Amino acid sequence: VILAGAAFGPRFGLLLGLTSFVVSAVLSGGIGPWLPFQMLALAWMGAGAGLLGRLTRRLRPWPEVAALAVYGWVWGFVFGAIMNLWFWPFQRGGATDWEPGLSLADSLRRYRAFYAVTSFPWDAAGALANAAIILAVGVPLMGTLRRHAHRLDPVVVLDAAELASPRTRPGRVDPAAPASVQP
């Protein structure tokens, strides 16, 4: 999603992130209350990669892929932190659980402790895998994706007659058009 988003743009990255998890959940039976969080997190990841790709487009291949690998490493942790939000507010009975009436600072402090205890090692492995995979396949894959990115750009071709008088359709005479433009 990161490489495709960087190559094809933020809209494509967002849509790829959304649809990837929907298709995966349908095929694997992984539909549950976590699915909207997965969809939104991966969509934001893809859209952000598209925005980053606009900035790195002019770089040489290795610096661009290095920037995308750092982005993937950071998103390994961000994705995990977003995913915890689907169940963390409903946990009960611990010092790291959310409670109604807590201030924002106390809620963030408890969430940070919860994340460090439950998710940080798993997300660190995911972040490292993101960066390693992007570094391993990024240069050849980005070259291929960028070569074909122009095929996804919409192209509008206007007919010269439509430019002269937008109110005129073939077979219809526009009385307000000058005589030289009428068919």
Short mmCIF file of C-alpha atoms in Angstrom, two decimals, residues 5-144:
data_model
loop_
_atom_site.label_atom_id
_atom_site.label_comp_id
_atom_site.label_asym_id
_atom_site.label_seq_id
_atom_site.Cartn_x
_atom_site.Cartn_y
_atom_site.Cartn_z
CA GLY A 5 0.28 5.02 -2.78
CA ALA A 6 3.62 6.76 -3.32
CA ALA A 7 3.62 5.85 -7.01
CA PHE A 8 -0.04 6.46 -7.87
CA GLY A 9 -0.98 9.26 -5.47
CA PRO A 10 -2.98 9.84 -2.30
CA ARG A 11 -6.41 9.03 -3.74
CA PHE A 12 -5.25 5.68 -5.04
CA GLY A 13 -3.44 4.93 -1.76
CA LEU A 14 -6.55 5.74 0.26
CA LEU A 15 -8.80 3.58 -1.91
CA LEU A 16 -6.29 0.72 -1.98
CA GLY A 17 -6.05 0.80 1.81
CA LEU A 18 -9.82 0.73 2.24
CA THR A 19 -10.48 -2.04 -0.25
CA SER A 20 -7.50 -4.19 0.74
CA PHE A 21 -8.85 -4.90 4.19
CA VAL A 22 -12.42 -5.34 3.00
CA VAL A 23 -11.38 -7.95 0.44
CA SER A 24 -9.03 -9.62 2.91
CA ALA A 25 -11.74 -9.78 5.58
CA VAL A 26 -14.30 -11.24 3.19
CA LEU A 27 -11.88 -13.87 1.88
CA SER A 28 -10.50 -14.86 5.27
CA GLY A 29 -13.65 -14.49 7.38
CA GLY A 30 -11.99 -11.78 9.46
CA ILE A 31 -15.00 -9.51 9.63
CA GLY A 32 -15.42 -8.05 13.08
CA PRO A 33 -15.62 -4.83 15.05
CA TRP A 34 -11.95 -4.17 14.31
CA LEU A 35 -12.46 -4.01 10.54
CA PRO A 36 -13.41 -0.30 10.29
CA PHE A 37 -10.30 0.61 12.30
CA GLN A 38 -8.13 -1.51 10.01
CA MET A 39 -9.71 0.01 6.92
CA LEU A 40 -9.29 3.59 8.08
CA ALA A 41 -5.77 3.10 9.38
CA LEU A 42 -4.56 1.48 6.16
CA ALA A 43 -6.40 4.09 4.09
CA TRP A 44 -4.68 6.89 5.99
CA MET A 45 -1.37 5.09 5.55
CA GLY A 46 -1.88 4.86 1.78
CA ALA A 47 -3.05 8.46 1.44
CA GLY A 48 -0.09 9.70 3.46
CA ALA A 49 2.25 7.63 1.31
CA GLY A 50 0.72 9.28 -1.74
CA LEU A 51 1.40 12.72 -0.30
CA LEU A 52 4.94 11.66 0.60
CA GLY A 53 5.37 10.29 -2.93
CA ARG A 54 4.59 13.73 -4.32
CA LEU A 55 7.47 15.10 -2.27
CA THR A 56 9.94 12.31 -3.07
CA ARG A 57 9.10 11.95 -6.77
CA ARG A 58 12.12 14.01 -7.84
CA LEU A 59 14.62 12.14 -5.64
CA ARG A 60 16.93 9.44 -6.90
CA PRO A 61 15.58 5.89 -6.32
CA TRP A 62 17.47 4.94 -3.14
CA PRO A 63 16.76 8.14 -1.17
CA GLU A 64 13.10 7.90 -2.16
CA VAL A 65 12.86 4.28 -1.05
CA ALA A 66 14.72 5.11 2.18
CA ALA A 67 12.17 7.85 2.93
CA LEU A 68 9.32 5.41 2.22
CA ALA A 69 10.98 2.79 4.46
CA VAL A 70 11.15 5.30 7.33
CA TYR A 71 7.50 6.13 6.66
CA GLY A 72 6.62 2.42 6.77
CA TRP A 73 8.58 1.98 10.00
CA VAL A 74 6.72 4.86 11.68
CA TRP A 75 3.36 3.59 10.41
CA GLY A 76 4.08 0.18 11.90
CA PHE A 77 3.66 1.80 15.31
CA VAL A 78 0.89 4.21 14.30
CA PHE A 79 -1.19 1.40 12.80
CA GLY A 80 -0.88 -0.63 15.99
CA ALA A 81 -1.81 2.34 18.14
CA ILE A 82 -4.90 3.00 16.03
CA MET A 83 -5.87 -0.66 16.12
CA ASN A 84 -5.82 -0.74 19.92
CA LEU A 85 -8.49 1.94 20.01
CA TRP A 86 -11.20 -0.46 18.89
CA PHE A 87 -11.08 -2.29 22.24
CA TRP A 88 -9.01 -0.29 24.75
CA PRO A 89 -11.89 1.90 26.01
CA PHE A 90 -13.86 -1.24 26.85
CA GLN A 91 -11.15 -2.95 28.93
CA ARG A 92 -11.95 -3.00 32.63
CA GLY A 93 -10.08 -3.82 35.79
CA GLY A 94 -6.55 -2.52 35.31
CA ALA A 95 -4.44 0.53 35.97
CA THR A 96 -4.01 1.12 32.23
CA ASP A 97 -7.71 0.99 31.34
CA TRP A 98 -9.77 3.97 30.30
CA GLU A 99 -12.37 5.28 32.71
CA PRO A 100 -15.12 7.81 32.08
CA GLY A 101 -14.33 11.22 33.50
CA LEU A 102 -10.55 11.03 33.04
CA SER A 103 -8.83 14.10 31.69
CA LEU A 104 -7.21 13.95 28.27
CA ALA A 105 -3.74 13.93 29.86
CA ASP A 106 -4.65 11.01 32.16
CA SER A 107 -6.26 9.11 29.29
CA LEU A 108 -3.16 9.54 27.12
CA ARG A 109 -0.89 8.50 30.00
CA ARG A 110 -2.91 5.33 30.57
CA TYR A 111 -3.07 4.57 26.86
CA ARG A 112 0.70 5.00 26.54
CA ALA A 113 1.23 2.53 29.38
CA PHE A 114 -1.32 0.12 27.87
CA TYR A 115 0.37 0.34 24.47
CA ALA A 116 3.85 -0.22 25.92
CA VAL A 117 2.74 -3.31 27.83
CA THR A 118 0.50 -4.96 25.23
CA SER A 119 1.42 -3.87 21.71
CA PHE A 120 4.83 -2.27 21.46
CA PRO A 121 6.89 -5.45 20.86
CA TRP A 122 4.45 -6.73 18.24
CA ASP A 123 4.28 -3.35 16.50
CA ALA A 124 8.08 -3.01 16.61
CA ALA A 125 8.36 -6.28 14.69
CA GLY A 126 5.76 -5.08 12.19
CA ALA A 127 7.51 -1.74 11.76
CA LEU A 128 10.83 -3.47 11.15
CA ALA A 129 9.20 -5.81 8.62
CA ASN A 130 7.61 -2.83 6.82
CA ALA A 131 10.97 -1.09 6.50
CA ALA A 132 12.84 -4.25 5.47
CA ILE A 133 10.32 -5.21 2.78
CA ILE A 134 10.23 -1.67 1.37
CA LEU A 135 14.04 -1.56 1.26
CA ALA A 136 14.21 -5.00 -0.36
CA VAL A 137 11.69 -4.47 -3.18
CA GLY A 138 11.27 -0.70 -3.26
CA VAL A 139 13.67 0.37 -6.00
CA PRO A 140 12.56 -2.04 -8.75
CA LEU A 141 8.89 -1.93 -7.77
CA MET A 142 8.74 1.88 -7.59
CA GLY A 143 10.40 2.08 -11.00
CA THR A 144 7.78 -0.23 -12.47
#
